[in-house]
Short mmCIF file of C-alpha atoms and ligand atoms in Angstrom, two decimals:
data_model
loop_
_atom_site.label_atom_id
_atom_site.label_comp_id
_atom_site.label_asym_id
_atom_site.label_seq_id
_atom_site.Cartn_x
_atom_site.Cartn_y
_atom_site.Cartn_z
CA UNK A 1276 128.58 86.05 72.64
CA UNK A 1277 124.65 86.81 72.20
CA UNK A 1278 123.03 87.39 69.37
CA UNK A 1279 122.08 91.00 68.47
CA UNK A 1280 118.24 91.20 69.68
CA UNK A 1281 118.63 95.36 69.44
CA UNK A 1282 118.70 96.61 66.52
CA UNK A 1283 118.55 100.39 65.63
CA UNK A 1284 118.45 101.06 61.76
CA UNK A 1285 117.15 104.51 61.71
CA UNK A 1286 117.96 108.08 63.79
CA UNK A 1287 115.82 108.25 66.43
CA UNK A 1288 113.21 109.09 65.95
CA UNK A 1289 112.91 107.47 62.63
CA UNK A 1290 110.67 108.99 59.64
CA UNK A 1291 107.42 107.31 60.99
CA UNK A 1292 107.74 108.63 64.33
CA UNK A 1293 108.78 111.58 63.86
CA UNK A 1294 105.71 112.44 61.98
CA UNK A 1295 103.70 110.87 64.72
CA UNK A 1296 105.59 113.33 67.13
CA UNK A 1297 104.94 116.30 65.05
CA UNK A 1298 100.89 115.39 65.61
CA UNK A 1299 101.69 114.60 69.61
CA UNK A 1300 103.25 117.68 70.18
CA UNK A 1301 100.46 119.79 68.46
CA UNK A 1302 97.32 117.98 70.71
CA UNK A 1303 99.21 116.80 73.79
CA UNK A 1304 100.08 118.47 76.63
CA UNK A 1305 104.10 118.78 77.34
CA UNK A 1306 102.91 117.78 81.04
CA UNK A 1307 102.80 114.74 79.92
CA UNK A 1308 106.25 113.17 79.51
CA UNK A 1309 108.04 110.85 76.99
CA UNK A 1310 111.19 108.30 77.63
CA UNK A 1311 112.18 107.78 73.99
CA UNK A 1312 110.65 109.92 70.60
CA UNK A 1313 109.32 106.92 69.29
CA UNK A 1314 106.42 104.90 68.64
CA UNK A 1315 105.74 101.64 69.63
CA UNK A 1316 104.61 99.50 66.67
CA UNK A 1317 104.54 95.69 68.16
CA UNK A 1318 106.34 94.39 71.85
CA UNK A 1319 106.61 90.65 72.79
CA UNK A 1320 108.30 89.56 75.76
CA UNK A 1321 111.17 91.40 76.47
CA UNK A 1322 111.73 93.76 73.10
CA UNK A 1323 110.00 96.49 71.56
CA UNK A 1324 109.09 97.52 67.92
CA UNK A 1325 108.80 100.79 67.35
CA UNK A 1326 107.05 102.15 63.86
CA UNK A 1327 110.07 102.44 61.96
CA UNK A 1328 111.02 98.63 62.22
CA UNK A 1329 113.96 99.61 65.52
CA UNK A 1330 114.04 97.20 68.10
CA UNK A 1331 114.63 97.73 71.96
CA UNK A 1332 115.24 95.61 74.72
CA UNK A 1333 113.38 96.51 77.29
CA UNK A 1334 114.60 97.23 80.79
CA UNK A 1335 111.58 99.27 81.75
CA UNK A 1336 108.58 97.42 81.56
CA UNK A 1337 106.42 100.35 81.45
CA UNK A 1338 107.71 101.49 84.33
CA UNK A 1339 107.40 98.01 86.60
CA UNK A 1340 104.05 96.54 84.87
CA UNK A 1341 105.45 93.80 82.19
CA UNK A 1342 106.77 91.33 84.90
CA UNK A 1343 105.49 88.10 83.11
CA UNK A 1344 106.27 90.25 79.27
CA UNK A 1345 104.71 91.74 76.79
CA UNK A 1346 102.04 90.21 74.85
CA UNK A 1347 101.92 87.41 77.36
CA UNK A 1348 99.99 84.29 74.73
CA UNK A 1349 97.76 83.14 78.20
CA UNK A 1350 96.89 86.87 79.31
CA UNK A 1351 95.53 87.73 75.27
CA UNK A 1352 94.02 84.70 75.16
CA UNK A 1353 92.33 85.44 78.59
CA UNK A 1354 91.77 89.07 77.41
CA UNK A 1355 90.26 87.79 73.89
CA UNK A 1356 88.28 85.12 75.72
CA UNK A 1357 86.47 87.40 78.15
CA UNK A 1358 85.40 90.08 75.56
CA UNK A 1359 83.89 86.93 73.66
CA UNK A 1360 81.18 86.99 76.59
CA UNK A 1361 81.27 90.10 78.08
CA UNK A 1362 83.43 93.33 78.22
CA UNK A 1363 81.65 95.23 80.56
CA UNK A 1364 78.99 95.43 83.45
CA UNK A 1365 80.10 97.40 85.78
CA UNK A 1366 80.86 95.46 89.33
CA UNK A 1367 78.52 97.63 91.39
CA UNK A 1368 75.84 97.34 89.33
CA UNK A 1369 75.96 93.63 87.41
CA UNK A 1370 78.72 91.57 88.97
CA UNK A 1371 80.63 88.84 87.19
CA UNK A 1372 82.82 86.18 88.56
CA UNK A 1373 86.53 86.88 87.46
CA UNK A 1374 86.45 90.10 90.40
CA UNK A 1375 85.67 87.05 92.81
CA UNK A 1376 88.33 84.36 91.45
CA UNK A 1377 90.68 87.07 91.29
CA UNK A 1378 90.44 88.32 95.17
CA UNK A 1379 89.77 84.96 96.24
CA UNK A 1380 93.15 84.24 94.49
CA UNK A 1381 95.31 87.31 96.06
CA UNK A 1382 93.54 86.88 99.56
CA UNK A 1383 95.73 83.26 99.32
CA UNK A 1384 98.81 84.33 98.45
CA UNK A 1385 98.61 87.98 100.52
CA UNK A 1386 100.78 87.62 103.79
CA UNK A 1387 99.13 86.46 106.75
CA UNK A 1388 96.65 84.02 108.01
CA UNK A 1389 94.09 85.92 108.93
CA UNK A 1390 90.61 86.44 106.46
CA UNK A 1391 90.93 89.01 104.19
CA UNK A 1392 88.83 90.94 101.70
CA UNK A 1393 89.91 92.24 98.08
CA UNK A 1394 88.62 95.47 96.28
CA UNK A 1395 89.91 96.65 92.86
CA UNK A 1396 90.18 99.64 91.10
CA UNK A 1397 91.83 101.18 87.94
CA UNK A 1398 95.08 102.86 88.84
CA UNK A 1399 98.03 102.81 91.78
CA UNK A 1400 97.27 105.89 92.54
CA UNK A 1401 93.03 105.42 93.33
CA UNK A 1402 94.38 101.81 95.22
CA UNK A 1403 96.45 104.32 97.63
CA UNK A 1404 93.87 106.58 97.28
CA UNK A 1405 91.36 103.91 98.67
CA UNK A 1406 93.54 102.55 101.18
CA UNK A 1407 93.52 105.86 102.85
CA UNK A 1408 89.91 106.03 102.77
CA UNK A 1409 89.46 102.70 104.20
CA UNK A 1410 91.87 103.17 106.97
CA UNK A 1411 90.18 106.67 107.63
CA UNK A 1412 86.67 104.81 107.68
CA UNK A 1413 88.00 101.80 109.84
CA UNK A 1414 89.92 104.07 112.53
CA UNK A 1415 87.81 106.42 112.81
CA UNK A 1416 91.17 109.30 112.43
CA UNK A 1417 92.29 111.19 109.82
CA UNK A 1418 96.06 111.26 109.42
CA UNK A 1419 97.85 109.34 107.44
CA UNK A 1420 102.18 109.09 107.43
CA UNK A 1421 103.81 108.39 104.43
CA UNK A 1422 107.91 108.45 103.91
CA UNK A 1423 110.70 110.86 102.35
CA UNK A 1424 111.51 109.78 98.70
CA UNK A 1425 107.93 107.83 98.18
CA UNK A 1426 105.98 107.89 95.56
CA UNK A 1427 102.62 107.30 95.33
CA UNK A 1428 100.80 108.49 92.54
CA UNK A 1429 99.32 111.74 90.96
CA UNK A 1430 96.02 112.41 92.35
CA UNK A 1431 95.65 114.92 95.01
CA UNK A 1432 96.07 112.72 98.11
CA UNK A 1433 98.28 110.54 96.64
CA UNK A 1434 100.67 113.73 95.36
CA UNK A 1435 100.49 114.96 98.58
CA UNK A 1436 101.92 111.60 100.19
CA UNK A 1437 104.31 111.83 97.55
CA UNK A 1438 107.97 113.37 97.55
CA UNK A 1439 110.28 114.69 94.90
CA UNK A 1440 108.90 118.61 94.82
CA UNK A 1441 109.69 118.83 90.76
CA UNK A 1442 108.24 117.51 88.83
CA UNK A 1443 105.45 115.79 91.16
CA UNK A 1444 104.07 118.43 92.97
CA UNK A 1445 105.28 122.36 92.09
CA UNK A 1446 102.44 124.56 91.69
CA UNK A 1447 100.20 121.68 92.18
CA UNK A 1448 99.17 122.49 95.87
CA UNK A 1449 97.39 123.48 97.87
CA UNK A 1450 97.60 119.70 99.11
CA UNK A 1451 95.50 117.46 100.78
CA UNK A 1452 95.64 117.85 105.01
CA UNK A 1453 96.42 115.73 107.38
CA UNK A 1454 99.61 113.80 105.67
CA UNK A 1455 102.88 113.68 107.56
CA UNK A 1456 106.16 112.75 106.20
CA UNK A 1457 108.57 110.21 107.83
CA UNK A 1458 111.88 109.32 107.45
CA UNK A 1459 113.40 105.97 105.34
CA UNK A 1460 116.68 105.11 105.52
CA UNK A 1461 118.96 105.78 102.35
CA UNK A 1462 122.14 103.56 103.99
CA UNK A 1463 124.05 104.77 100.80
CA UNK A 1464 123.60 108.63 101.64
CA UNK A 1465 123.76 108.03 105.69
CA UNK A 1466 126.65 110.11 107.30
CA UNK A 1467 129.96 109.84 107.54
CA UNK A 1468 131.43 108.21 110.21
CA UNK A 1469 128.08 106.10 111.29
CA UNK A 1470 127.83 102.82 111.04
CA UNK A 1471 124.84 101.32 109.43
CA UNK A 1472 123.52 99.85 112.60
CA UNK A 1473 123.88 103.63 114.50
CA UNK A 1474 122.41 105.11 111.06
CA UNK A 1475 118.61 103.01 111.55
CA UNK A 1476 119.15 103.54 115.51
CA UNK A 1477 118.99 107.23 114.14
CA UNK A 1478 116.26 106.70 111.42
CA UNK A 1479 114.49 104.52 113.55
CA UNK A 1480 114.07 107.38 116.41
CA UNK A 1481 113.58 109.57 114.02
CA UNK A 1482 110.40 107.79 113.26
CA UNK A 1483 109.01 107.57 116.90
CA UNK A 1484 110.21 110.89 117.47
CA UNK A 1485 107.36 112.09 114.25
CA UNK A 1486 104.68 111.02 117.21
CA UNK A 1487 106.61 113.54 119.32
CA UNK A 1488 107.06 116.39 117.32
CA UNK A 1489 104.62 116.34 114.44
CA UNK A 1490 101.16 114.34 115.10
CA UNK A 1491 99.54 112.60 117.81
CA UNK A 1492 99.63 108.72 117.18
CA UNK A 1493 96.26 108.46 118.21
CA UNK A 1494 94.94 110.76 115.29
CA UNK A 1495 97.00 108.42 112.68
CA UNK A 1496 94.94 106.18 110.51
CA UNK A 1497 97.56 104.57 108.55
CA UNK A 1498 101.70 104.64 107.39
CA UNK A 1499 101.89 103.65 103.78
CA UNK A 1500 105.40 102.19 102.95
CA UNK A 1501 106.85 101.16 99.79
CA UNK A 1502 108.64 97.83 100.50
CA UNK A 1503 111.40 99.14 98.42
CA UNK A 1504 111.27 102.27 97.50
CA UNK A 1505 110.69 102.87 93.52
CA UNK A 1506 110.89 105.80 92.33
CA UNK A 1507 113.02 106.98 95.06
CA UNK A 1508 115.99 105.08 93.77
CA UNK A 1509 115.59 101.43 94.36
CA UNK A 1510 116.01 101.97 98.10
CA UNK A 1511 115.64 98.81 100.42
CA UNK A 1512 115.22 99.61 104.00
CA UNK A 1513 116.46 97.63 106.46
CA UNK A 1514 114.54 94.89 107.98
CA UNK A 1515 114.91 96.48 111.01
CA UNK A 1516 113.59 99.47 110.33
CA UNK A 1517 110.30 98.52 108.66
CA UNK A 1518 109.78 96.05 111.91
CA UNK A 1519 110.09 99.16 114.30
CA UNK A 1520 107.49 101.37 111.99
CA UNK A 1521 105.42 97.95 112.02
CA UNK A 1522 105.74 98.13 116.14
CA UNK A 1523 104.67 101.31 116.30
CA UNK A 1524 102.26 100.77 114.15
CA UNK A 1525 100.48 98.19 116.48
CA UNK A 1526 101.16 100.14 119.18
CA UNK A 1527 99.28 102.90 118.96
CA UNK A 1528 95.95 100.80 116.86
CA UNK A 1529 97.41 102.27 113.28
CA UNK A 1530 97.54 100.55 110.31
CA UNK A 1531 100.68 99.30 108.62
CA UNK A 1532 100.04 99.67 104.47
CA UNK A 1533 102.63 98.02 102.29
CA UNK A 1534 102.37 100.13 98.62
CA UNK A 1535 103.37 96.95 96.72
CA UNK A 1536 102.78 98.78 93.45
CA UNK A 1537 105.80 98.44 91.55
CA UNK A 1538 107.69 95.98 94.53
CA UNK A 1539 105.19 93.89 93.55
CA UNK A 1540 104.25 90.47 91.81
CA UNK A 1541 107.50 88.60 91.14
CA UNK A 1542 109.87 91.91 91.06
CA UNK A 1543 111.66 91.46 93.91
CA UNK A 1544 111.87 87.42 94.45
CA UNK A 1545 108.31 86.79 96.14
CA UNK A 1546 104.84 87.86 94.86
CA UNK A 1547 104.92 90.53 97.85
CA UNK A 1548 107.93 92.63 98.42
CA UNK A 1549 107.10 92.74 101.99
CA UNK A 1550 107.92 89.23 102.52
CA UNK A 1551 111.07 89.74 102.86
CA UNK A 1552 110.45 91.82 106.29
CA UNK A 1553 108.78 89.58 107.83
CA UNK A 1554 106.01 91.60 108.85
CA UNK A 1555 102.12 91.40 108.19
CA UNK A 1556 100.72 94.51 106.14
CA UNK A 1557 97.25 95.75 107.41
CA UNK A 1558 96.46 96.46 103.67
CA UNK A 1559 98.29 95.91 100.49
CA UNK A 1560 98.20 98.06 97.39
CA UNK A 1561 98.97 96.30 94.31
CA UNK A 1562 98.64 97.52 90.52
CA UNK A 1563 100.93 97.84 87.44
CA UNK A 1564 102.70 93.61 86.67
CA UNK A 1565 98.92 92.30 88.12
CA UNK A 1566 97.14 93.24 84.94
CA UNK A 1567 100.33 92.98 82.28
CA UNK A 1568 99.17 96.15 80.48
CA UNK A 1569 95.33 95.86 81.54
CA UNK A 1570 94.73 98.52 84.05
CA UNK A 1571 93.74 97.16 87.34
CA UNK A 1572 94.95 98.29 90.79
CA UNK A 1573 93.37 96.51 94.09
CA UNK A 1574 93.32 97.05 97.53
CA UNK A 1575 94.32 93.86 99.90
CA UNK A 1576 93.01 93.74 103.53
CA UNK A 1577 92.04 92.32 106.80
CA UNK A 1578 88.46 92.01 106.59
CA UNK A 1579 87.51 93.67 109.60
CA UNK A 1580 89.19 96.71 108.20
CA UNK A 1581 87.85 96.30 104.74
CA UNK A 1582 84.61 95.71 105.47
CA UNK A 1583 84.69 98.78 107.56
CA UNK A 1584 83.35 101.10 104.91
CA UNK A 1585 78.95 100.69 104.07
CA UNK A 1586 77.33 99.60 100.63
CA UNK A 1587 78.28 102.13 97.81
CA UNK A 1588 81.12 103.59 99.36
CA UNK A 1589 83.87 102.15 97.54
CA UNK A 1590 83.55 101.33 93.73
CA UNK A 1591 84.27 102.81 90.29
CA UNK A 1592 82.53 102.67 87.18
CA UNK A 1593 85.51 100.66 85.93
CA UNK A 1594 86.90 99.66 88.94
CA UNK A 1595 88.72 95.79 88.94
CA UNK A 1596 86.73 95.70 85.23
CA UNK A 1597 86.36 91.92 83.56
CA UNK A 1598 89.56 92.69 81.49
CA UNK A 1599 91.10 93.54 83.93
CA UNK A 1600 90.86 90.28 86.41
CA UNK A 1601 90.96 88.05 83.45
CA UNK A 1602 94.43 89.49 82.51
CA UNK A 1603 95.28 89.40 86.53
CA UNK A 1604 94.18 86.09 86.66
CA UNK A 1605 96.25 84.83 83.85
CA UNK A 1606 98.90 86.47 85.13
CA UNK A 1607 99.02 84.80 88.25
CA UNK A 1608 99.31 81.53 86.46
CA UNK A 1609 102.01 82.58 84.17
CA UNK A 1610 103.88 83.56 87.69
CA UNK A 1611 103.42 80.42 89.49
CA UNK A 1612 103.85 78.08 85.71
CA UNK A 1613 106.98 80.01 84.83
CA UNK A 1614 108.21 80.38 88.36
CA UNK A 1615 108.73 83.94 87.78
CA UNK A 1616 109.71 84.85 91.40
CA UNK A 1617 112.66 82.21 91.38
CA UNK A 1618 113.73 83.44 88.02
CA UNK A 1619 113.55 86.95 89.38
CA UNK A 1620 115.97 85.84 92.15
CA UNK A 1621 118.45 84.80 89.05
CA UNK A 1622 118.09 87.82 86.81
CA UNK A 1623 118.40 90.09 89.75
CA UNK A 1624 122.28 87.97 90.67
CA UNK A 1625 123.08 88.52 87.03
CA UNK A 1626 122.36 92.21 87.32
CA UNK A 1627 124.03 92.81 90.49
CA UNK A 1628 126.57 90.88 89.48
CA UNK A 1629 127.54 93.05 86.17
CA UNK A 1630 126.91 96.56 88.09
CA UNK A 1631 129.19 95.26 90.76
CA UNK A 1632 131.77 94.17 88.04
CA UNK A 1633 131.29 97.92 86.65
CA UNK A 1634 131.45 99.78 90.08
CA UNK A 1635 135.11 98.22 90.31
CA UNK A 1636 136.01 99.85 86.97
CA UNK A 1637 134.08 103.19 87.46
CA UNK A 1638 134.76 105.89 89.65
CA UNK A 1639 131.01 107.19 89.12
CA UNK A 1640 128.86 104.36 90.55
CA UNK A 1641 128.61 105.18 94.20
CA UNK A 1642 126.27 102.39 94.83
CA UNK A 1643 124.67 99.00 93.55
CA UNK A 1644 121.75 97.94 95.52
CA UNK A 1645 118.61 95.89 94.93
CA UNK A 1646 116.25 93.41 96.06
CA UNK A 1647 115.42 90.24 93.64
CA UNK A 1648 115.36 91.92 90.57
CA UNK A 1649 114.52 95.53 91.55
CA UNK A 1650 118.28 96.59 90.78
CA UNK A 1651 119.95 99.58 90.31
CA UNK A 1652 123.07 101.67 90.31
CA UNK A 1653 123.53 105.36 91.82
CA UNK A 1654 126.11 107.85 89.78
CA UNK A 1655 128.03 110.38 91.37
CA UNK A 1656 130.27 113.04 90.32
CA UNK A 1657 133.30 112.30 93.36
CA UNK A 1658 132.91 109.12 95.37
CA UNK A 1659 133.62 110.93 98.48
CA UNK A 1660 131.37 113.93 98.58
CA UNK A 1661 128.59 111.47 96.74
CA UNK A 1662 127.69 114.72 94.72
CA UNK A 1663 124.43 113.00 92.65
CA UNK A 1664 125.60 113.07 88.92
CA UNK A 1665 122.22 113.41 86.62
CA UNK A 1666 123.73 114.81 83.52
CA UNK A 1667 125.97 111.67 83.48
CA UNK A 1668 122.82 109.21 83.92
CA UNK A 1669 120.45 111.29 81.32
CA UNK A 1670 123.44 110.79 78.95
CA UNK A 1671 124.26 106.63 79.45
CA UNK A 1672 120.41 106.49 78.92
CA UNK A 1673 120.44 108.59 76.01
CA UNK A 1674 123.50 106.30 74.48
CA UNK A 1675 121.60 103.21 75.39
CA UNK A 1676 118.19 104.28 73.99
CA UNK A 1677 120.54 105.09 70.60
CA UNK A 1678 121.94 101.30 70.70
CA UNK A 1679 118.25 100.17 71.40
CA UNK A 1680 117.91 99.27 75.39
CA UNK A 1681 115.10 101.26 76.79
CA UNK A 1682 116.32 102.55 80.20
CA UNK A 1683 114.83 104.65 82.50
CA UNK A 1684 116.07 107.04 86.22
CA UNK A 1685 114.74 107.01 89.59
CA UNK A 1686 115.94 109.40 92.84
CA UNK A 1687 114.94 112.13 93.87
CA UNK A 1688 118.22 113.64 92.34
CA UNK A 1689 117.44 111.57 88.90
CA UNK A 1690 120.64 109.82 89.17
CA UNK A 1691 119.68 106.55 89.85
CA UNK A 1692 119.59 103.70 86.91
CA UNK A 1693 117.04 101.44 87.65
CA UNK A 1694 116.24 97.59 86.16
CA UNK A 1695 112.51 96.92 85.51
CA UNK A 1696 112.83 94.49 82.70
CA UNK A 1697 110.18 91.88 81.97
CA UNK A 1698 111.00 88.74 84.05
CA UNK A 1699 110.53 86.40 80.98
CA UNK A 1700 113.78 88.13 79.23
CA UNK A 1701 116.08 85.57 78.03
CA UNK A 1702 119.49 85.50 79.42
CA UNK A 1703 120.73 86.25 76.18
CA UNK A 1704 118.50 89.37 76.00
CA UNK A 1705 119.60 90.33 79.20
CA UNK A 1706 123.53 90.07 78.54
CA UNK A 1707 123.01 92.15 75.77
CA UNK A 1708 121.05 94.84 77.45
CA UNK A 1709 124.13 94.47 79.94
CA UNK A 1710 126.56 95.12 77.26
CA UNK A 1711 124.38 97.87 75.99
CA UNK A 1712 124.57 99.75 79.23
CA UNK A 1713 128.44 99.11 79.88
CA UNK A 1714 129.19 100.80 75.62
CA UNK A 1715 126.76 103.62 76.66
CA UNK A 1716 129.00 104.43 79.69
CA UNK A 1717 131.82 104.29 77.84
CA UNK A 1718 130.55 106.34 74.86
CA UNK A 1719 129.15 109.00 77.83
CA UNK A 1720 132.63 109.29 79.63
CA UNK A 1721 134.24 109.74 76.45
CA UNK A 1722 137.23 108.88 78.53
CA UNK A 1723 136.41 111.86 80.60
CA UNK A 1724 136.35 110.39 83.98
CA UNK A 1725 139.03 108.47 85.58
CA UNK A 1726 138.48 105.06 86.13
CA UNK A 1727 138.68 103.47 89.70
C1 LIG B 1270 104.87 102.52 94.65
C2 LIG B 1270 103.89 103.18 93.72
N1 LIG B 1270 102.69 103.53 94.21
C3 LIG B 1270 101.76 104.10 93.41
C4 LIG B 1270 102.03 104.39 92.09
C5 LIG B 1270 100.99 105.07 91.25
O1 LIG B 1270 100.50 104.20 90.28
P1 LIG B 1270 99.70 104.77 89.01
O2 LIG B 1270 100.70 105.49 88.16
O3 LIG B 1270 99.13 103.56 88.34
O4 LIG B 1270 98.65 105.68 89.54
C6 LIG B 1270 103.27 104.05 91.56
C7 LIG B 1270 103.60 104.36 90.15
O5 LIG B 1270 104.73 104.38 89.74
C8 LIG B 1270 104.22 103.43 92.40
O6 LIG B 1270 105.43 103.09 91.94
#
């Protein structure tokens, strides 16, 4: 038994909402997209308020960026104490000390022995976006290789190294040149009748074969891979695979850049997703848990290669801004204090565990898969032909937004449930949010599809 942390007491949207809707709709664009038709009114560590008194549990995040919770007490005090001295300076032109603590902090606990440098910036997508310019400016070459199913943000290089046509990129181009797309494995969707050791044989030559076919290697500045993949569906790759594009990598002098945007900071078991490959990343992106809300987004990186680019070349007006790092910096306190990355290992268990139980019971869930606690569950319409079932997914999230769990897709074929909840949800909170999700199945089969 839990107790009942949801709690939906009005349609949704309720009155208040609604009427802030009606103003939305008439002064923002429809480009940009909603989950739920509410409005938040107060969130605190796993659960959300909305205006008209509903509460959610949360099992987005927003979108991968509330690993240590909302309304963290250490990173509002941190954010509260900094603005008592100083909000902003601007780094490039009066620097301040929290941008130092804070890259002297993830230079320690980055992968690798080696010295690094730290840069920061506002968004995931201007990190990636800087990474590429780095590399560029440190290889002297242009190209960069990104994968199938990535995602990497919305600006035009970044869209361009992104997949998933709709809604990212249609009538968006022309994109930027010299971007090449490589293949990741998706074990779940390999064919039939290979194994999954001939399937990354295959995905794996695949990859060399991009220096046949497409691009030189030599003319390659860097391969930006998401540890697991995030928006692509909560793929992991094998560690096999990411060691052979890390080989190649070396090989031919590019460099190897882990995206650890939403892998990142506790989410999958280890404060780097790439840990668990055992290789060293070139460069790290990182952005969305590090600030807790604050925007911040940083660049991680051997500091031969970071240091490659001359005075004034990198920088923002608000780039790694004093709120920012003091929320980062709190943050990576409240990871180490609450020992967020062992906790994520447990979470993640009792998720896998539950979709596991479900998969038995449904004949819809072709697959469970995760890494820590970067779990999800892919629907299908017919186990066999693995035909990707999206209605079915829109409508378990629609029945668990109605019984207050926010829930949100991934894939490129949007039928992918993912797990992003805040790592400091109670286990109660998380049962229920369980229970939630296993009602809203029922209520969206309506009986309608056979169970295993
Ligand atoms: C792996 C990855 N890279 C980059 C981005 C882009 O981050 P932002 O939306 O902050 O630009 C995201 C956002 O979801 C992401 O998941």
């Amino acid at each position: 038994m839990t107790d009942q942390f949801a709690n939906i007491t009005t349609p949704l949207p309720g009155s208040q909402s609604e009427k802030l809707l009606e103003r939305r709709n008439n002064i923002v664009p429809k480009g940009v997209s909603y989950g739920i038709p509410a409005f938040v009114d107060t969130a605190k560590g796993a659960l959300v308020r909305d205006v008209d008194g509903n509460t959610f549990i949360d099992f987005v995040g927003a979108i991968g960026t509330i690993n240590v919770g909302h309304g963290h007490p250490k990173v509002k005090q941190a954010i509260h104490d900094q603005t008592e001295r100083y909000i902003h300076t601007g780094f490039n032109v009066v620097m301040y000390e929290p941008y130092i603590e804070l890259a002297e902090k993830l230079a320690a606990i980055a992968p690798g022995s080696h010295d690094k440098k730290v840069m920061f910036l506002n968004s995931g997508a201007e990190a990636v976006e800087n990474a590429v310019k780095i590399a560029r400016k440190y290889t002297k070459r242009p190209g960069v290789i990104s994968f199938n199913r990535g995602f990497h943000g919305r600006t035009l290089m970044t869209m361009t190294m992104t997949s998933k046509v709709k809604p990212y990129k249609y009538e968006f181009g022309p994109f930027a040149p010299e971007v090449y797309k490589a293949p990741y494995p998706y074990a779940y969707r390999r064919p039939i009748q290979v194994s999954e050791t001939e399937y990354e044989d295959l995905i794996i030559q695949e990859f060399r074969d991009c220096f046949v076919n497409d691009v030189a290697p030599e003319t390659i500045a860097a391969v930006v891979m998401e540890p697991v993949q995030g928006e692509g569906g909560f793929i992991v790759p094998s560690k096999r695979f990411v060691q052979a594009v890390y080989e190649e990598c070396q090989k031919h002098g590019i460099l190897f850049v882990s995206d650890e945007i939403q892998a990142g900071f506790g989410r999958t078991g280890k404060y780097f997703g790439i840990e668990h490959f055992d290789v060293v990343p070139d460069l790290i992106t990182v952005s969305k848990s590090l600030g807790a809300g604050v925007p911040i987004s940083g660049v991680i990186g051997r500091s031969e290669v970071m240091d490659a680019a001359s005075p004034g070349e990198l920088g923002g007006t608000y780039a790694g801004s004093p709120l920012g790092c003091a929320a980062a910096l709190a943050v990576l306190d409240i990871i180490e204090e609450e020992k967020l990355n062992e906790r994520a290992e447990k979470l993640g268990r009792i998720v896998m565990d539950r979709f596991r139980q479900l998969q038995t019971k449904y004949s819809f869930i072709g697959d469970v898969r995760g890494l820590g606690s970067m779990c999800a569950m892919e629907l299908v319409k017919d186990l066999e032909t693995k035909e990707p079932n999206k209605a079915l997914t829109n409508q378990i999230i629609h029945e668990a937004n109605q019984r207050g769990l926010l829930l949100l897709s991934a894939g490129a074929y949007g039928n992918v449930l993912r797990i992003l909840m805040p790592l400091v949800i109670t286990e109660d909170q998380l049962e229920e949010g369980l229970d939630i999700i296993e009602a809203s199945i029922k209520e969206a089969i309506g009986g309608a599809i056979p169970a295993v």
